[in-house]
Amino acid sequence: MASKTLAIIAGVGPGTGASIARKFAKSYSVVVLARNPDNYNPVVQEINASGGQAIGISTDVSNSQSVNAAFDKIVEQYPSQKVAAAIFNPGGGFVRKPFLELTEADYSTALASQGQGAFNFAQRSIPLLLEARGASEYPPTLIFTGATASLKGSANFAAFASGKFALRALAQSLAREFGPQGVHVSHTIIDGIIDIPRTKAWVLEHEDAKLNPDAIADSYWHLHTQPRTTFAFELDLRPYIEKW
Amino acid sequence: MASKTLAIIAGVGPGTGASIARKFAKSYSVVVLARNPDNYNPVVQEINASGGQAIGISTDVSNSQSVNAAFDKIVEQYPSQKVAAAIFNPGGGFVRKPFLELTEADYSTALASQGQGAFNFAQRSIPLLLEARGASEYPPTLIFTGATASLKGSANFAAFASGKFALRALAQSLAREFGPQGVHVSHTIIDGIIDIPRTKAWVLEHEDAKLNPDAIADSYWHLHTQPRTTFAFELDLRPYIEKW
Amino acid sequence: MASKTLAIIAGVGPGTGASIARKFAKSYSVVVLARNPDNYNPVVQEINASGGQAIGISTDVSNSQSVNAAFDKIVEQYPSQKVAAAIFNPGGGFVRKPFLELTEADYSTALASQGQGAFNFAQRSIPLLLEARGASEYPPTLIFTGATASLKGSANFAAFASGKFALRALAQSLAREFGPQGVHVSHTIIDGIIDIPRTKAWVLEHEDAKLNPDAIADSYWHLHTQPRTTFAFELDLRPYIEKW
Amino acid sequence: MASKTLAIIAGVGPGTGASIARKFAKSYSVVVLARNPDNYNPVVQEINASGGQAIGISTDVSNSQSVNAAFDKIVEQYPSQKVAAAIFNPGGGFVRKPFLELTEADYSTALASQGQGAFNFAQRSIPLLLEARGASEYPPTLIFTGATASLKGSANFAAFASGKFALRALAQSLAREFGPQGVHVSHTIIDGIIDIPRTKAWVLEHEDAKLNPDAIADSYWHLHTQPRTTFAFELDLRPYIEKW
C-alpha cells in the first residue's frame, strides 16, 4: 500500500529489522536504513513485490552527517507524508572479550553505535514524530531495541553493556520528555538468541528456544497501536526456555 | 461464543477486570471471580447478552477454601474445557496511611489480598494451565496485575507496596519455573489512575490522563497471543502524561 | 559498658545476629530477640562476660503480642535509655520447593516472618528511634536484612522471595517516610552463604567463599555511623567469588 | 605518611575528590588526577603540609594518551609501590537541556567523560590493582562514582544519564570479572547536592540537606576496608531529606 504515512527503521538486516519492516509495511510506507545495502535490499524488494512500498538508504547511524543525509533524503522523497513510527534497531558494537583485551576502539565503537547512533537517529526523527501527532491513526512512536546487556553488565561485556545501558538511559529520558507531548517512546529488552539466518545452524537443547523475529515485530506493532492513555515503556521478550 | 476453552479472571469489578473479561470473552468462555456478585454481575450479563458465555462465582481470593470451592465448581461445570488463560487482578489491600497509623490488620490484609491471594489462585490455576498446553491456540497464560507500588515503596504505602512487591516476587518465581514448561507467566505494572466509574469524576489537568481499561485489556490479550519463542514477562502501562 | 543507649536486634542466632550484637555492644547496651533462648544465650553471656551489657528476650516477631510484650519489657527495664539502633535480622520463612509442592502454610509463614514480623518490629521500634533523635551520637538507625531473594524471584523460591520482597517494600517506604524525620532506615542484600556454624562443614570450591558475619556487622555499624547528610539506603554484600 | 602503598584518585576538585584524597592520604600516598591543576593543587599542598604525601598530575581522563602518560608517570615515580585503591570520580559531561537543544558534542562529551574516561582509567589501573593483591592490608579496590542519573534517565538528562548508565554498566562488568580475581570493584550512587564551594550559597529548605563530602569519603574508605568475603558492589548515598 502506498500509504500517506511513513515508518523509518534503522538497523535492518535479515533478522528483526526485516520482520519489523514487513510488519509495518502492511500499513505504512517504510524507509529502511543500514550501512550495507546488501542487508536491506532483499526486504525492500520483497515488500515492493508484494504490493507494499519500501526504500532503503545506506546510512551509518553513528555518523551524524550520514544520518542527516538520510533524513534529508526521506523528507525530500516524501514531502507530505507523516512519520508514524521510527524504530532504532542497529546491532553494532557487539563485542565479547576479557576487559584487558578490549581495545579503545572496541569500547568507543559500542558507545558510538548504540549511544551516539541512537542520539543521531532521535534528533532527526523526533521533530518528524511531533509533526505527525493527530495525523496518524496511532500516536507517533519511537522504539529502541535493547538486549540482556541493557539491564546487566556481565563479565566480558563491558563495551556492549555500556552502549546498551546508554541507549536505555536515552530512551527513558526521551519517554519522560516526549511522552507528555504525545510521542510514544518505548524500549524493548530482547533477551535471548534470535532465530535469524546467522543463528539458523545453532542447535539448542530445546525446540523453539530462539526468539522469533516476526513475533518480536508483532510486539513492536502492538506497542505502536497503544493509545496515549495507555503507553508501555518497556517490554522484555525472551524464549520460554531462557534463564534470567 | 460457547468456546471449548476457558479464561478465568479474578478481581472483576466495573474497571480493568470487566474490560479483560469482555476482551477474552470474544474468544473464550469466561469465568469471573470477585467477592461481591454485584461487581461481576453486570459484565456477566453483558457478555451473555451479546453472544458470549460467562459465569461469575463469588470468591474471596485471600481464603484458600473459597478459592478451592470456586475452582472445584469451574471444573465441575466445564469438565472437558481447557483453561487458556488465568488472570489475577484483585485490587484488595489498598491503604494509604502514615506508617504509625497503619493497623496490624491493614498490613496483614494487604499481604493476604495480594500475596496469599495470588498464591491460592496460582496453586489451582497452574495445574489447569499445564493441562491446556497443546490444546489451545496460544500458550496457556497466567497474568498478574501489578501497580506503581510493585516497583517502589513510597511513603504511606508500606502495606500496599509490601503486598504488591510480594505479588511480583511470586510472578517472577512462577515465570522462571513454569515458562520452561510452556506456561506463559506475565506481570504488568499499571502506573496511573484507571478510567473507571469510581474515578470518572476526578478532573485531571490534562485530557486522556487516565489509563483506559479496554487498552489495558488489549495489552493483556497481546501478551496471551505471544508464541513461546517470544514471551514477555513484564509490561508497564501508564498515561502519556504520567510522571515516573 | 553499661551504655545509656540501646541497640535492639531481632533475629539473633550464632551467625550474623550474634556478630551484630557483639559489634553494637562495644558502644551500646544490647537487647537481643529470638524465639528460642538457646539461640541468643551464648552471645548474651559472652557480651556480659567481656564487660558489655546484654539481655535476651524470647520473642516471636511474627506475633504482634509477643513483639509488644518484648518492647514493653525493654521500656520497663531501660526506662531512661534511648534506642540508637534497631536491627531486623530474622531468617524465618526460608523454604525451597517446586511451587506446586508448597503448602499454604509455607507461603503464609514466609510472609508472616519477613513481612508481618518486620511490620511488628518497626511499629514498636520507630517511636523509640524518633525519641532518640538528638540524644545519640549517630542518627537513630533501623536496618533490615535482605537476601538475594529480595531482588529476584527465582524458581522454587516463590514463598521466601515473596517475604523478602515485602520486607524490602516496607524498608523503602519507611526510609522515605522517616528519613526526612531524621531516622536512618537501611536495607541490606546479603547475597551468598554466610560462614556460620550451620554452614561450617560446607566445602566450597574457593577459599573465603562465604560471607563473614563480623564483616557484615562492620558494614551495619558503618551504616549506623553515617550522618544524616549522607544516608545510604541499600548495600549489597557478597563474597568476591559469588555469581550475580 | 610516606606509605609504600598508593591510592590514585581521578576527578579531584574542591569537593568529593578532595575529601577522598584527604581520607585515603591518612594511610596511603595519593596521586590525584584532574584536567586543571588549580583543581587539585590546594588539596595536594594541604596533604603534604600535614604530613601526608600527595602529587597531582594534569590529566584528561577522556583522552587515552593523557591517561597513559599519567599512569606512566605514576609507575616511574613510584616504581615499587603497590596501588591499593583507584577511584574514578570525574564530574565531566554534565548538561541539562531539552533533548532537541542538545548538541552532538553535548552528548558525545558525556559519553567520553563518563564512559570512555572510566574505560581508560580502568584499563591502566586494573593491572596495578591485580599486582597489589596480597601486598596491601585491604583488597585492592576500584570505585566509580555514580549519580541519580545512573539509575534514571530523567527528562532533560539524556546526555548525562547516558554517560552515567554506561559507567554503571562498566562497573558491573568489571566487578563480575575482577571480583573473583580478588579486586573489589564498587559503584556509588550520589543522589543529591553535595556541599562544596560551588553549592555553598544554595539555600535549601532544610538544614543538612546537602551531602557531606567527608562523609562520602568515609563510605568510600569503608568499602575499601571490606574483606573479600564480604564485598559491597553498590551503595546509594543521599541526604535524609532527599526525595527518591
XYZ file of C-alpha atoms in Angstrom, chain B:
244
model
C -19.319 -17.945 21.537
C -19.514 -21.110 23.620
C -15.837 -21.829 23.355
C -14.245 -25.105 24.292
C -11.613 -23.027 26.051
C -11.818 -21.025 29.253
C -10.377 -17.868 30.701
C -10.579 -17.348 34.461
C -10.354 -13.803 35.742
C -10.096 -12.983 39.432
C -10.837 -9.454 40.544
C -13.631 -8.256 38.331
C -15.377 -5.023 39.105
C -16.514 -2.319 36.714
C -12.953 -1.461 35.630
C -9.993 -3.387 34.289
C -11.372 -6.778 35.231
C -14.566 -6.181 33.251
C -12.609 -4.994 30.219
C -10.376 -8.057 30.379
C -13.430 -10.289 30.679
C -15.047 -8.645 27.653
C -11.864 -8.948 25.609
C -11.200 -12.594 26.412
C -14.895 -13.442 26.022
C -14.541 -12.768 22.299
C -12.529 -15.993 22.101
C -13.210 -17.946 25.266
C -15.860 -18.769 27.783
C -15.017 -16.691 30.802
C -15.322 -17.305 34.498
C -15.100 -14.210 36.642
C -14.361 -14.225 40.342
C -14.999 -11.472 42.870
C -16.149 -11.330 46.458
C -19.272 -9.366 45.726
C -21.547 -10.610 42.889
C -22.661 -7.022 42.332
C -19.197 -6.420 40.976
C -19.290 -9.061 38.275
C -22.991 -9.452 37.513
C -23.204 -6.578 35.021
C -20.323 -7.813 32.891
C -21.505 -11.423 33.072
C -24.928 -10.368 31.830
C -23.453 -8.133 29.161
C -21.224 -10.908 27.799
C -24.033 -13.471 27.783
C -26.408 -10.988 26.177
C -24.009 -10.256 23.371
C -23.412 -13.865 22.373
C -20.528 -14.726 24.646
C -20.514 -17.063 27.576
C -19.707 -16.026 31.105
C -20.356 -17.086 34.654
C -19.435 -15.435 37.914
C -18.501 -17.129 41.168
C -18.380 -15.256 44.446
C -14.867 -15.827 45.755
C -12.553 -14.400 48.384
C -9.122 -14.983 46.841
C -7.349 -14.483 50.151
C -9.206 -17.507 51.539
C -7.949 -20.804 50.165
C -11.182 -22.627 50.926
C -13.108 -20.089 48.924
C -10.652 -20.354 46.024
C -10.776 -24.138 46.144
C -14.565 -24.105 46.100
C -14.538 -21.779 43.087
C -12.121 -23.934 41.118
C -13.996 -27.105 42.059
C -17.098 -25.506 40.650
C -15.307 -24.473 37.449
C -14.028 -27.992 36.858
C -17.453 -29.427 37.581
C -19.196 -27.023 35.243
C -16.659 -27.264 32.409
C -15.306 -30.818 32.750
C -13.810 -31.011 29.287
C -12.689 -27.454 28.656
C -9.114 -26.334 28.830
C -8.031 -23.173 30.624
C -6.190 -20.986 28.146
C -5.736 -18.011 30.441
C -5.898 -17.156 34.117
C -5.675 -13.547 35.216
C -5.176 -12.295 38.742
C -6.442 -8.753 39.066
C -7.863 -8.134 42.575
C -7.419 -4.656 43.983
C -7.723 -5.600 47.660
C -5.403 -4.368 50.347
C -5.029 -0.819 49.153
C -4.440 1.571 52.032
C -2.574 4.857 52.221
C -1.612 5.962 55.704
C 1.341 7.193 57.719
C 3.099 4.080 58.955
C 2.356 4.556 62.640
C -1.357 4.828 61.857
C -1.429 1.535 59.987
C -3.117 -1.230 61.944
C -1.849 -4.763 62.083
C -4.923 -5.699 60.053
C -4.171 -3.096 57.366
C -0.813 -4.702 56.803
C -1.920 -8.324 57.012
C -4.859 -7.638 54.697
C -2.537 -6.249 52.034
C -0.297 -9.319 52.241
C -3.323 -11.619 52.252
C -5.057 -9.987 49.288
C -2.092 -9.544 47.019
C 0.367 -12.220 48.188
C -1.597 -15.097 49.675
C -4.491 -14.475 47.278
C -2.206 -14.788 44.271
C -0.664 -17.898 45.805
C -4.087 -19.501 46.234
C -5.124 -18.570 42.701
C -1.883 -19.834 41.161
C -1.951 -23.126 43.045
C -5.246 -24.007 41.448
C -4.838 -22.433 38.027
C -1.339 -23.664 37.153
C -2.298 -27.368 37.017
C -5.132 -26.417 34.665
C -2.824 -24.302 32.510
C -0.307 -27.139 32.305
C -3.108 -29.412 31.067
C -4.025 -26.896 28.390
C -0.640 -26.991 26.674
C -1.091 -28.032 23.088
C -4.862 -27.793 23.294
C -5.225 -24.040 22.964
C -4.221 -21.840 20.058
C -1.909 -19.734 22.201
C 0.330 -20.887 25.037
C -1.630 -21.026 28.268
C -1.099 -17.755 30.100
C -1.113 -16.544 33.687
C -1.068 -12.775 34.150
C -0.768 -10.859 37.415
C -1.730 -7.200 37.690
C 0.835 -5.029 39.444
C 0.958 -1.333 40.181
C 3.338 1.553 40.745
C 3.723 0.126 44.227
C 5.145 -3.083 42.736
C 8.411 -1.274 41.999
C 8.619 1.427 44.636
C 7.771 1.518 48.329
C 6.652 5.112 48.733
C 5.966 6.878 51.998
C 2.478 5.997 53.291
C 2.351 2.881 51.104
C 4.109 0.399 53.395
C 1.222 -2.063 53.425
C 0.112 -1.932 49.806
C 3.681 -1.917 48.460
C 4.537 -4.941 50.594
C 1.617 -6.814 49.073
C 2.446 -5.729 45.521
C 6.173 -6.500 45.916
C 5.245 -9.965 47.208
C 2.972 -10.477 44.209
C 5.765 -9.537 41.814
C 8.175 -11.936 43.535
C 5.612 -14.694 43.129
C 5.091 -13.834 39.463
C 8.839 -13.871 38.765
C 9.289 -17.180 40.508
C 6.406 -18.753 38.594
C 7.648 -17.365 35.278
C 11.063 -18.914 35.874
C 9.599 -22.262 36.937
C 6.689 -22.664 34.524
C 7.911 -20.707 31.497
C 10.257 -23.568 30.602
C 7.237 -25.872 30.979
C 5.328 -23.882 28.379
C 3.109 -21.715 30.550
C 3.435 -18.008 29.877
C 3.553 -16.073 33.146
C 3.472 -12.272 32.976
C 3.249 -9.337 35.322
C 2.035 -5.873 34.438
C 2.748 -2.555 36.118
C -0.361 -0.381 35.978
C 1.155 3.003 36.719
C -1.524 5.646 36.992
C -5.196 6.226 37.566
C -7.536 3.955 35.622
C -10.585 5.459 33.989
C -13.349 3.578 35.803
C -16.710 4.607 37.268
C -15.125 5.374 40.641
C -12.607 7.820 39.086
C -14.902 9.290 36.412
C -15.462 12.466 38.363
C -11.786 13.081 39.065
C -10.726 16.019 36.977
C -7.092 15.886 35.951
C -5.066 18.678 34.439
C -4.698 17.042 31.020
C -7.109 15.134 28.827
C -6.593 11.408 28.332
C -4.687 11.376 31.626
C -6.292 8.159 32.903
C -5.463 4.635 31.769
C -8.130 3.160 29.503
C -9.206 -0.256 30.832
C -10.013 -1.509 27.322
C -6.484 -0.635 26.219
C -5.123 -2.470 29.249
C -7.204 -5.470 28.186
C -5.788 -5.224 24.655
C -2.277 -5.469 26.094
C -3.232 -8.483 28.223
C -4.597 -10.137 25.102
C -1.404 -9.310 23.230
C 0.653 -10.963 25.972
C -1.593 -14.002 25.710
C -1.088 -14.341 21.972
C 2.725 -14.365 22.118
C 4.277 -17.641 20.988
C 6.552 -19.449 23.408
C 9.577 -18.360 21.378
C 8.840 -14.784 22.394
C 7.310 -14.400 25.840
C 7.194 -11.029 27.584
C 7.385 -11.142 31.350
C 6.778 -7.550 32.297
C 4.942 -4.632 30.747
C 4.497 -1.206 32.301
C 1.435 0.780 31.270
C 0.839 4.430 32.054
C -0.866 7.523 30.620
C 1.384 9.611 28.383
C 1.236 12.421 30.920
C 2.225 10.366 33.965
C 5.366 11.268 35.903
C 7.581 8.242 36.614
